[in-house]
Structure formats: C-alpha cells, structure tokens
Coordinates of C-alpha atoms in Angstrom, one line a residue:
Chain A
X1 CA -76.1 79.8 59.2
X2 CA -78.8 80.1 57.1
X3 CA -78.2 77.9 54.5
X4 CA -77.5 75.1 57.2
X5 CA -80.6 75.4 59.1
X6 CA -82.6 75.3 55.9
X7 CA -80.8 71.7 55.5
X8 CA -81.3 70.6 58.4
X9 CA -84.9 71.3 57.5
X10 CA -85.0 69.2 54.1
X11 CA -82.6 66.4 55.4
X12 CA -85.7 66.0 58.2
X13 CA -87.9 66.2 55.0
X14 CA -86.0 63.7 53.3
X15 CA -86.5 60.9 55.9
X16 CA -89.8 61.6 56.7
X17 CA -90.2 60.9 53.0
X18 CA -88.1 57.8 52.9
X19 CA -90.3 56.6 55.7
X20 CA -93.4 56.3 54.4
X21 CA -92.2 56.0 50.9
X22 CA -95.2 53.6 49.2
X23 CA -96.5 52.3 46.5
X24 CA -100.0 53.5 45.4
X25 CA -101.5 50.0 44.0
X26 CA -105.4 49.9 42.6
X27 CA -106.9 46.9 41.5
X28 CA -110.4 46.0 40.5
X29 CA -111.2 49.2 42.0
X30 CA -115.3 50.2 41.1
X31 CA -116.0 54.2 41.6
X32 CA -119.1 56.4 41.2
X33 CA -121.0 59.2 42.1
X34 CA -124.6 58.9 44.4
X35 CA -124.6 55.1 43.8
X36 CA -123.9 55.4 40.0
X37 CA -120.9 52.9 39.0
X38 CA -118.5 55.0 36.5
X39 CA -115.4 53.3 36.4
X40 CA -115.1 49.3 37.3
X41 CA -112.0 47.2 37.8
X42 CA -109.6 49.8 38.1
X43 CA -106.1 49.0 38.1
X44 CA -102.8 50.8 37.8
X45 CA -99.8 50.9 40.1
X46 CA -97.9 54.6 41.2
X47 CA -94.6 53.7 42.3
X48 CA -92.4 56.1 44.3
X49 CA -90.6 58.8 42.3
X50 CA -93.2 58.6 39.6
X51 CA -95.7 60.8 38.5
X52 CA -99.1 59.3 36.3
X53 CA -101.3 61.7 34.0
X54 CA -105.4 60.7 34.3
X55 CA -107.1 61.0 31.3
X56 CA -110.6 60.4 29.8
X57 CA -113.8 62.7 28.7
X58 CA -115.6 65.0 30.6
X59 CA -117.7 63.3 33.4
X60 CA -115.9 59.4 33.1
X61 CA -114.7 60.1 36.7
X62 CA -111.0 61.1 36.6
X63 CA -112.4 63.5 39.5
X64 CA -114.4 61.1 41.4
X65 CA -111.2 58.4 41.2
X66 CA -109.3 61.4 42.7
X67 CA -111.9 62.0 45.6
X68 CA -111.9 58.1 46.3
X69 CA -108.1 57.4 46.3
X70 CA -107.8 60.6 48.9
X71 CA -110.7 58.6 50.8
X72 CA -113.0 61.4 50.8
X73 CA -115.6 58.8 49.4
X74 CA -116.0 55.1 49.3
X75 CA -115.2 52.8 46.0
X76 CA -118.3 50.9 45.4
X77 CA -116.5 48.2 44.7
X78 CA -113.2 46.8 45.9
X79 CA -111.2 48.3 48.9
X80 CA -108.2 50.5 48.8
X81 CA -105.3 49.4 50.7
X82 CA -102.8 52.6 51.1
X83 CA -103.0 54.2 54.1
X84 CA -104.8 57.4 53.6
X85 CA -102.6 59.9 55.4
X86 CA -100.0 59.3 53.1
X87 CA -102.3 60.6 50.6
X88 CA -102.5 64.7 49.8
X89 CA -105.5 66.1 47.4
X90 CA -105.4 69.1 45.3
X91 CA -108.8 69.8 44.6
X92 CA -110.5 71.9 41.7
X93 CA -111.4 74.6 44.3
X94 CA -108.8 76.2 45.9
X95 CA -110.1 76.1 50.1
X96 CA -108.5 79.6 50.4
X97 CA -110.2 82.3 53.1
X98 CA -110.6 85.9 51.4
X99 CA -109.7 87.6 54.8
X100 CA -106.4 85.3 55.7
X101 CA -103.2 86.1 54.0
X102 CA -101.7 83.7 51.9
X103 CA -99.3 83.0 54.9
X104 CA -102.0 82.8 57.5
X105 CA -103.3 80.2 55.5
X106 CA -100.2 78.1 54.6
X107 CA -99.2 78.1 58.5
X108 CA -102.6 76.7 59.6
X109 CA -102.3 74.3 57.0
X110 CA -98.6 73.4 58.3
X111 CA -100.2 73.2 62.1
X112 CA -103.3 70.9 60.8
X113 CA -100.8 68.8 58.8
X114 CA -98.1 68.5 61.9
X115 CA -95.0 70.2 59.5
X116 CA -93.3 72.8 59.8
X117 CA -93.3 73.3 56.0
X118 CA -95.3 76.8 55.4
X119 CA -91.9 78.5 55.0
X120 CA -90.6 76.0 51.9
X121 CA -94.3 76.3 50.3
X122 CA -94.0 79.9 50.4
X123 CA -90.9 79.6 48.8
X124 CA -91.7 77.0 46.1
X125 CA -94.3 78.9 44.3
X126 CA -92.4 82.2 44.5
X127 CA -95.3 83.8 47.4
X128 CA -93.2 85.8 48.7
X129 CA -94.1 88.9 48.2
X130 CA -97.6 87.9 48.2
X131 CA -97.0 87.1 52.3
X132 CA -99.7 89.5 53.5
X133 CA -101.9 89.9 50.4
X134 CA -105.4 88.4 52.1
X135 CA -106.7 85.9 49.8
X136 CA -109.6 87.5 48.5
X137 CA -107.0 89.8 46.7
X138 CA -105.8 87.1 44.5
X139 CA -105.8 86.4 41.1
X140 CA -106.9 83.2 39.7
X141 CA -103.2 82.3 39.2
X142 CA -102.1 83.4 42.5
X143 CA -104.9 81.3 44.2
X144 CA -104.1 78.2 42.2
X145 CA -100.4 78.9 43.0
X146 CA -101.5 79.0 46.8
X147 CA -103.5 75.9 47.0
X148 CA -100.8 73.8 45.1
X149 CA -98.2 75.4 48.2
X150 CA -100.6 73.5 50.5
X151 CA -99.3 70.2 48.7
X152 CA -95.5 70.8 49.9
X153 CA -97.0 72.4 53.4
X154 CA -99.0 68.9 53.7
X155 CA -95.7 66.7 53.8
X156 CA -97.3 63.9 52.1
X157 CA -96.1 61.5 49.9
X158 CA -98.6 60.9 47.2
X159 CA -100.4 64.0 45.6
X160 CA -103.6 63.8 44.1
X161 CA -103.7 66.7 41.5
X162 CA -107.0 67.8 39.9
X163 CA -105.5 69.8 37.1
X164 CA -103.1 71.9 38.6
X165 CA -101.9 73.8 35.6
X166 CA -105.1 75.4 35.4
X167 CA -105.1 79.3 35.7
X168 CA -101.5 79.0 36.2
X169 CA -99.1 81.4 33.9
X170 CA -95.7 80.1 32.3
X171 CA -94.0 81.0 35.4
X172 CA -96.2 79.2 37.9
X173 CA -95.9 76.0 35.3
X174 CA -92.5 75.7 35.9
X175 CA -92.2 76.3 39.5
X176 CA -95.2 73.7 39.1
X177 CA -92.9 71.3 36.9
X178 CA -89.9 72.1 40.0
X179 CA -91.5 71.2 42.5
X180 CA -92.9 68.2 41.3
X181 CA -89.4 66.9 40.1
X182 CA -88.2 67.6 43.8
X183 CA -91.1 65.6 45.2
X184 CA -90.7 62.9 42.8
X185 CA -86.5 63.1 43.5
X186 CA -87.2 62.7 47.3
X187 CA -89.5 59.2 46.5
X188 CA -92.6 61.0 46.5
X189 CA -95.0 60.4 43.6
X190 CA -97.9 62.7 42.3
X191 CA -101.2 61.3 40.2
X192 CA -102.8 64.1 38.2
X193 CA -105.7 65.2 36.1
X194 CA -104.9 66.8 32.9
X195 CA -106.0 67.8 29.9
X196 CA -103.5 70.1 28.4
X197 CA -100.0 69.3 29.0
X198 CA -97.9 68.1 31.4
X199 CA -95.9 70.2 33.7
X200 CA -93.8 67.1 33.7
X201 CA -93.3 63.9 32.2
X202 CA -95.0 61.0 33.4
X203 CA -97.0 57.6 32.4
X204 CA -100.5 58.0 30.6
X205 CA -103.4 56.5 32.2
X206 CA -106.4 56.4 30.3
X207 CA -109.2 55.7 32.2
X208 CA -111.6 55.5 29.2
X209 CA -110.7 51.3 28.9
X210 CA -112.7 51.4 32.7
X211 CA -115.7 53.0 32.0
X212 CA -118.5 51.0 34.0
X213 CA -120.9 51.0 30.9
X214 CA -120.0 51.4 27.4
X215 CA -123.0 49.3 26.0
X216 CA -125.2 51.7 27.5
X217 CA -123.2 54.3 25.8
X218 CA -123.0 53.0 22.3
X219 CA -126.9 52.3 22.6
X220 CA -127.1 56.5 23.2
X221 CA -124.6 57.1 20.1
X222 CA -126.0 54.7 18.0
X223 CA -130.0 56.2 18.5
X224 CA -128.3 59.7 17.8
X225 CA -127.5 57.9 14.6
X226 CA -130.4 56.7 13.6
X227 CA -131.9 59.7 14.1
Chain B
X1 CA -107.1 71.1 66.7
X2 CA -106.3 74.2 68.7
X3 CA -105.2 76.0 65.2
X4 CA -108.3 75.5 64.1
X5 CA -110.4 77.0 66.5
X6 CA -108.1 79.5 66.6
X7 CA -108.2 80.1 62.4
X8 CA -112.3 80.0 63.1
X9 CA -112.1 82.4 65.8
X10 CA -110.2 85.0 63.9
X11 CA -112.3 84.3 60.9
X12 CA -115.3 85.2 62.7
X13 CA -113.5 88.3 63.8
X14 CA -112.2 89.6 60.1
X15 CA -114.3 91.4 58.3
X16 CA -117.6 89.5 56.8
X17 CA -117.2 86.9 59.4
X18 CA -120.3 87.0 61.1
X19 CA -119.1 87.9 64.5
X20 CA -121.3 90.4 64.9
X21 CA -124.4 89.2 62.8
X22 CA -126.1 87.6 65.6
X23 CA -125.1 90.1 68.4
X24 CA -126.3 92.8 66.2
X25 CA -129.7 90.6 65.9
X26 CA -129.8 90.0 69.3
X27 CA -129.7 93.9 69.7
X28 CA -132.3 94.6 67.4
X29 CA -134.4 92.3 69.1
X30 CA -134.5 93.7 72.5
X31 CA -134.2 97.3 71.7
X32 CA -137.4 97.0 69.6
X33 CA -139.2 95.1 72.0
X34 CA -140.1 97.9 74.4
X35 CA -141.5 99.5 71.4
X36 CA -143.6 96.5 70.3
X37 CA -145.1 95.3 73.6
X38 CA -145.7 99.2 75.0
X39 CA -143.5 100.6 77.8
X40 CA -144.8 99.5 80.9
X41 CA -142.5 98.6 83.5
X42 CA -144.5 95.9 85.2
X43 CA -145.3 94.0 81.5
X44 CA -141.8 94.6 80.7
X45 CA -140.1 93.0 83.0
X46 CA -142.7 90.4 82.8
X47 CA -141.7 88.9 79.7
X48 CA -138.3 90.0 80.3
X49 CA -136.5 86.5 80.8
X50 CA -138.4 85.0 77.8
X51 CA -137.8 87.9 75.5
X52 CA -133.7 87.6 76.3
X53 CA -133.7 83.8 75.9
X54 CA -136.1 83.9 72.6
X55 CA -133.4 86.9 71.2
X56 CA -130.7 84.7 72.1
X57 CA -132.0 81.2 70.7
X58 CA -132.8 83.0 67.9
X59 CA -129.7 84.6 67.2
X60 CA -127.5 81.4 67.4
X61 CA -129.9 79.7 65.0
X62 CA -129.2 82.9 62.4
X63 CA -125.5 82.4 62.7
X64 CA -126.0 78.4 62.5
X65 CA -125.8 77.7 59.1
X66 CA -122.0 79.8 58.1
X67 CA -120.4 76.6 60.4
X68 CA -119.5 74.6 57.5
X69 CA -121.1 76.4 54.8
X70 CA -118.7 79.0 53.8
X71 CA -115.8 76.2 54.2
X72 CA -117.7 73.2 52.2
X73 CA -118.3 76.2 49.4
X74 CA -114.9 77.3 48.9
X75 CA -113.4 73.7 49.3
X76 CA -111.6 73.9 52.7
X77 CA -113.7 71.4 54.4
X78 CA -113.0 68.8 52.1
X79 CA -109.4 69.7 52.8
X80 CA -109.9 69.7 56.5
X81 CA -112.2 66.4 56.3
X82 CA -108.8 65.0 54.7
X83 CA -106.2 65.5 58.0
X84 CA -108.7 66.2 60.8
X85 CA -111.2 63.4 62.4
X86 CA -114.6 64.6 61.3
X87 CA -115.7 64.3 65.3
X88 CA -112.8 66.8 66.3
X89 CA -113.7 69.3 63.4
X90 CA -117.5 68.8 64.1
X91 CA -116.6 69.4 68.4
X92 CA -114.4 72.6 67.6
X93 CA -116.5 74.4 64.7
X94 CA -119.1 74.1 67.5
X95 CA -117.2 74.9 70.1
X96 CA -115.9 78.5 68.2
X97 CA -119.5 79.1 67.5
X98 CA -120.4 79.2 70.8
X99 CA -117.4 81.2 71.7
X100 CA -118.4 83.6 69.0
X101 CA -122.5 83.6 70.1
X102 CA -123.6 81.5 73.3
X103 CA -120.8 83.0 75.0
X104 CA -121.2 86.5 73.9
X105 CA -125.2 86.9 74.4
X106 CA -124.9 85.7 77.8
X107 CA -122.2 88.3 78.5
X108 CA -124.4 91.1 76.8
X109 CA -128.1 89.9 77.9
X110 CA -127.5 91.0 81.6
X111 CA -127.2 94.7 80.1
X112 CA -130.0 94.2 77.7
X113 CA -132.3 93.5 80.4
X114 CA -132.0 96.8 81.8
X115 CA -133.8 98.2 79.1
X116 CA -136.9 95.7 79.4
X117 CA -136.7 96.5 83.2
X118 CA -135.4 92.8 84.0
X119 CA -135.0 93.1 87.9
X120 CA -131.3 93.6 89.1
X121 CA -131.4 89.6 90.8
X122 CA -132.2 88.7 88.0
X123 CA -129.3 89.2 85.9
X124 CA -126.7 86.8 87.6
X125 CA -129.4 83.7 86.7
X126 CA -130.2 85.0 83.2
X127 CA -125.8 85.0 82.8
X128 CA -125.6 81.5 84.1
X129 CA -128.7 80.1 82.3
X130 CA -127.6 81.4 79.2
X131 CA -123.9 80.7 79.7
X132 CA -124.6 77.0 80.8
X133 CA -127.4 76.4 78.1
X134 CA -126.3 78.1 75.0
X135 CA -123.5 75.2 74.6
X136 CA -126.4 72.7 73.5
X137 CA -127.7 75.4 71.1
X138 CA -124.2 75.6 68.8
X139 CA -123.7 71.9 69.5
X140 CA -127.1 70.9 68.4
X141 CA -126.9 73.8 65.8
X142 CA -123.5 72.5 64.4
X143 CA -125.4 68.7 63.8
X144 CA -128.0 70.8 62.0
X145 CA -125.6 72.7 59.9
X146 CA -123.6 69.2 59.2
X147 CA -126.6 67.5 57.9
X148 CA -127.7 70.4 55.2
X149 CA -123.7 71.3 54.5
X150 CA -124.2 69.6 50.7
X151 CA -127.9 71.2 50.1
X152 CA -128.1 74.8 48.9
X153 CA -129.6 77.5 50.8
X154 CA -130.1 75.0 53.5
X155 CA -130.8 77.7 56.3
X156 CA -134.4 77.2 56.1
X157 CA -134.6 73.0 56.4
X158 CA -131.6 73.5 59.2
X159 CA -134.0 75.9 61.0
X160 CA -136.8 73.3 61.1
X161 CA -134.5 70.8 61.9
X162 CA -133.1 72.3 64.7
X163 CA -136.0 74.2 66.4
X164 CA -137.8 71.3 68.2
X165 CA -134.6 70.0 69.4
X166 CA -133.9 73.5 70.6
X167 CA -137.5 73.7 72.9
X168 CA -135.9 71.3 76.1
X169 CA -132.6 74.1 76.4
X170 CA -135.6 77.2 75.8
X171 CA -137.7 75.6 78.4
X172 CA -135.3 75.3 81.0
X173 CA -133.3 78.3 80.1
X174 CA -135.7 80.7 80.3
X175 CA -137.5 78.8 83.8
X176 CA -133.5 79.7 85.4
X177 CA -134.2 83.3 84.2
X178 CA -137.7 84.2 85.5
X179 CA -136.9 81.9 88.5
X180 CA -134.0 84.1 89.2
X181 CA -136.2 87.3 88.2
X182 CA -138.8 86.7 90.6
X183 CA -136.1 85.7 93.7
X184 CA -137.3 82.1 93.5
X185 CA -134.3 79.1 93.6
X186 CA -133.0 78.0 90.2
X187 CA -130.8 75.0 90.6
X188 CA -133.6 72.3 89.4
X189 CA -133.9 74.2 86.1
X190 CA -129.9 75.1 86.0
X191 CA -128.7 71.7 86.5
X192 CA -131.1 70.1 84.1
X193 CA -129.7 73.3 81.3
X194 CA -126.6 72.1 82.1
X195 CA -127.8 68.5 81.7
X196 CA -128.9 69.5 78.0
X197 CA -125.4 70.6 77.3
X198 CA -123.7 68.1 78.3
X199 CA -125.8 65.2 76.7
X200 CA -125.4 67.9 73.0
X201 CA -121.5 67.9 74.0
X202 CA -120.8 64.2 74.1
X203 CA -123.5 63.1 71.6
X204 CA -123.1 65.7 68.8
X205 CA -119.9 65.8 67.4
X206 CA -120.2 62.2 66.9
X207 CA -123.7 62.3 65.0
X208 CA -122.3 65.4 63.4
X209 CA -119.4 63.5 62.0
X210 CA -121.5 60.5 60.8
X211 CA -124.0 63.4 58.4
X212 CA -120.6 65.1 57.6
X213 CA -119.4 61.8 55.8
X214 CA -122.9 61.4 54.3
X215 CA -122.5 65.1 53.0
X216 CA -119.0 64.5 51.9
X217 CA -119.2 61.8 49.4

C-alpha cells in the first residue's frame, strides 16, 4: 500500500519532469559583480540528463555565473532565455532557521515551491532521524545535507550547485552522487561548482577561456615579475 | 504565501525571535515613565496619549531591522527571492511584523495607560489609533529594512531613514489618542491614520521589492 502510493508519488514526479524537461543554452553571456565585467561571451549548452562541473580560480565568477543563471542578478551583457522557474540554486550558505527542525524547514520549502516533495528529500539524504533536530543543532554536514534536500523538495529541473560536496562526509557524497543520478535519470540536469571531485561524472567547463580581462591580468603578473 | 507568514510568525515566537523584544521595550518605556516625569496624576495623564504612541513607534522601529536581516544573513532570502515575487515577500514580512508588534502594542497600550493615569474613554481611541496606524509603521519600516538588507549594521541608517516618514502616522496617531482622552470626536484624525496605512499598504511592497532587487544583485 505503501510502496504503491510512493509511486504514484514519483510517476507524478516523473511527468512533471518530462514537462518542463529543457535545455539550459548560454551564449555570449557577459557577468559581473557591482558593474565589474568578469566573464564575457559565455557559452556552453546543459542538455537534459546531464550534469556540467564549473571550474576556474578563486574570484573568476563561477559563483557570480551561478547567481545570474538562477536570475538572482542581471548578465551585463547578453540575455538569458530559460525560463527561470525551471531553475533551482544551491547556494554556499545553507538558508536554514536554528529554531525550525529540519522537517519544519523542508515542508515550508515544499509549500513555497508548490510540491509535495518534503517527504522524498527527507528520505534522499538519509534525515530521518534528524526529523525534529532544530537546525541550530546541526553539524556542518548535516546542514549541508539539509540544504541540498531543498534541491529534490524544490521540483526543479535544472540545479545550480555551489559546491555541494563541501562539509559533506563519504556517506552524504554518495547519497549526493544518488541523487543526482536520479535527477539526471528522470531528464533533469544539474550545473555545479567544484573544486575537489565530482560526486558524479560530468562534462568540464572551464570558465578560465571567459575571463573578461586577461590583458589586465598579465600586466599585474608581469609587474610582479619585474619586480 | 500563507506558509510564509505562517513560518515568520512562528519564528518570531521560537526562542530568539524577537517576539517579545519590542513588547518588552514598550514595557520598559511606560513603566519608567511615571518615574521620570514625577507622579502626578494631572501631568500624567497629560502626556499620556503621546507617551503610549512615542513607546509604540519606537518599539516597531527597534524590531524593524530583523525583517530581512536575519534571512539575507543566513541565505534564506536569496532562496525565497528565487520562488516568491519580491512584492508578496516584501507585503507578508510586513504584514507578520505587524502581527507580531503594531498589533500587539495596541492590544497592550490600553492596560499600560492605566499606570500613566490615561483616562478610561480614552483607551478604546488609543486601541483604534494604534490598531489602524501601526500598519503604516511595519509597512514603511519593512521598505526601510529592504533598502539597508545588503549593508551591515544597518539599524542606525534604517532608523534615519524611516523616522521622518514615520512623523504623518505619529501626528495623527497620537491627535486620535488625546482626542479620545479628553472626550473630544476623533474621526478626522482616525480616518486620515487609516489614510496613512492604506497609501504604506498599496505603495510599499512594491517600492520594497524594487530596493530588495537592488540589494540582491
């Protein structure tokens, strides 16, 4: 009886999925930070059922490409073109209360998001037993674990992931690695940040061949030479 | 929308929400008045309505600034900004603060005003001013709070911000209270609080929204 309902409950999933199933596509994106131009003519395609890995230095704007493609802030140049509720963000914080409980939190998130998901993001990251713990009680681990839940709660087909494995533990790496391959498996796809490695396999993006000014930059390294 | 208020509300409630911050301030206030000003009865009751309406204004401007601080600190506004329209988040974070002060300090000022003598006709008015004024206060306040959100320890531009746009609801507020006091009418000064309100209501959330987005990026 169970076991029916709860496929009922992904076979709903599953469409909803197949439904807005899309096809992230950047090009001649320009990003930055108060005005700054960091990255210019960005341009990479996320199909469904794929999962791309950002990479660069510290500061080149993995973070800031993140924030724009969830539409929290304008690209200075160029327009994206995906529709921006099919877009969910993992941020570096984790946006979790100290005084709800981690299932508090997961059902408001599955109210605000319209899903009736908190149950199967409970369940993905192995929270049970952490049901009533308030979030201020967490570890670092278990907060981290938390926030990514929010991603299955959210019902949305592309994740933005600012590196999820941090504080995470073996364990929570490969319920990590799980759920992504279910996401991916139902046409969703995931973009991440990452520096270490990769919960699961996916395309390389270097973001390093965008940067908005490397003449200014090799002006910089070369002074540090001279001197 | 209705989760959210309801996730603020109980917030507020939990331990280190703040619920009581501005009641308890509101308190402090009138119970140290009598001992400030002397105990005369006839001075007392005097400054009774302005006293209660200064405590009040004061206390939702306190409580002001934890609207979408403590959520833009630990990320969850950024995570909210992404599903709910900023107006809707702006019109309910008010509305819960309200719930949480306005609301409150008009249900407790009537019994505060015994102890600065505040005569008995005059509590009704004092409830209704402060019931129908103290909307514009947290809707006002919430603009103020959403245009410092990105700038640490913002409480002290928010409260210079906010003060001058507070004087219209202070004037008119405390004119229903020592109207009512003294057994004079107070529907000129009641409909023009609720005026206030009404205008904070409709224009805020949407010029709360716009400074969110600025503070966002």
């Amino acid at each position: 009886m169970c076991c029916s309902l709860r496929g009922g409950a992904s076979r709903l999933r599953r469409s909803r999925y197949e439904a807005r199933r899309m096809t992230l596509t950047v090009s001649g994106l320009g990003i930055g930070r108060t005005g700054r131009l960091l990255l210019r003519d960005v341009a990479f395609e996320l199909a469904p059922g794929t999962a791309l890995s950002v990479r660069g230095k510290n500061g080149l704007g993995k973070t800031t490409l993140l924030r724009t493609l969830a539409g929290l802030q304008p690209p200075l140049e160029g327009t994206l073109s995906h529709d921006p509720d099919a877009v969910a963000y993992a941020a570096h914080s984790d946006a979790l209360k100290a005084t709800l409980t981690v299932e508090e939190t997961l059902r408001f998130w599955a109210q605000i998001y319209a899903t009736d998901n908190a149950a199967a993001g409970i369940a993905a990251y192995g929270l049970d037993h952490l049901r009533a713990r308030p979030g201020g009680e967490l570890s670092a681990g278990q907060r981290r674990r938390c926030a990514l839940a929010r991603l299955v709660v959210s019902g949305r087909s592309i994740w933005l992931m600012d590196e999820p494995t941090a504080a995470l533990d073996a364990d929570g790496k490969s319920q990590l690695a799980a759920v992504l391959r279910t996401h991916l498996g139902q046409g969703g796809s995931a973009m991440m940040v990452n520096h270490g490695e990769h919960p699961i396999e996916c395309t390389q993006l270097d973001l390093g061949v965008f940067e908005a000014a490397p003449e200014a930059a090799r002006l910089d390294a070369f002074g540090e030479a001279v001197e | 929308m209705i989760a959210l208020l309801l996730r603020d509300l109980r917030l507020a409630i939990r331990s280190g929400g703040g619920f009581g911050l501005g009641l308890a301030f509101f308190l402090v206030v009138i119970v140290l008045t009598p001992f400030a000003v002397g105990p005369a009865p006839a001075g007392l009751a005097a400054i009774a309505p302005g006293v209660l309406w200064l405590g009040a204004l004061l206390a939702a401007l306190l409580t002001l600034d934890r609207i979408f601080a403590l959520d833009w600190e630990d990320g969850s506004l950024e995570q909210l900004a992404l599903v709910v329209p900023l107006e809707g988040l702006l019109f309910v974070k008010a509305l819960a603060h309200w719930l949480t002060t306005g609301a409150m300090l008009a249900l407790l000022a009537p019994v505060l005003g015994i102890l600065l003598y505040l005569p008995q006709g005059g509590a009704l008015p004092l409830f209704l001013g402060l019931i129908i004024g103290t909307p514009a206060l947290s809707f006002i306040g919430a603009f103020g709070a959403a245009l410092v959100v990105g700038i640490k320890r913002g409480g002290l531009l928010l409260s210079l911000l906010v003060l001058p746009l507070y004087v219209p609801t202070l004037i008119m507020g405390a004119e229903v209270a020592r109207r009512g006091a003294q057994g004079m009418p107070y529907d000129v000064p009641l409909a023009l609080s609720a005026a206030l309100s009404l205008f904070a209501l409709a224009i805020m959330p949407f010029a709360g929204a716009a400074a969110l987005r600025a503070s966002l990026r």
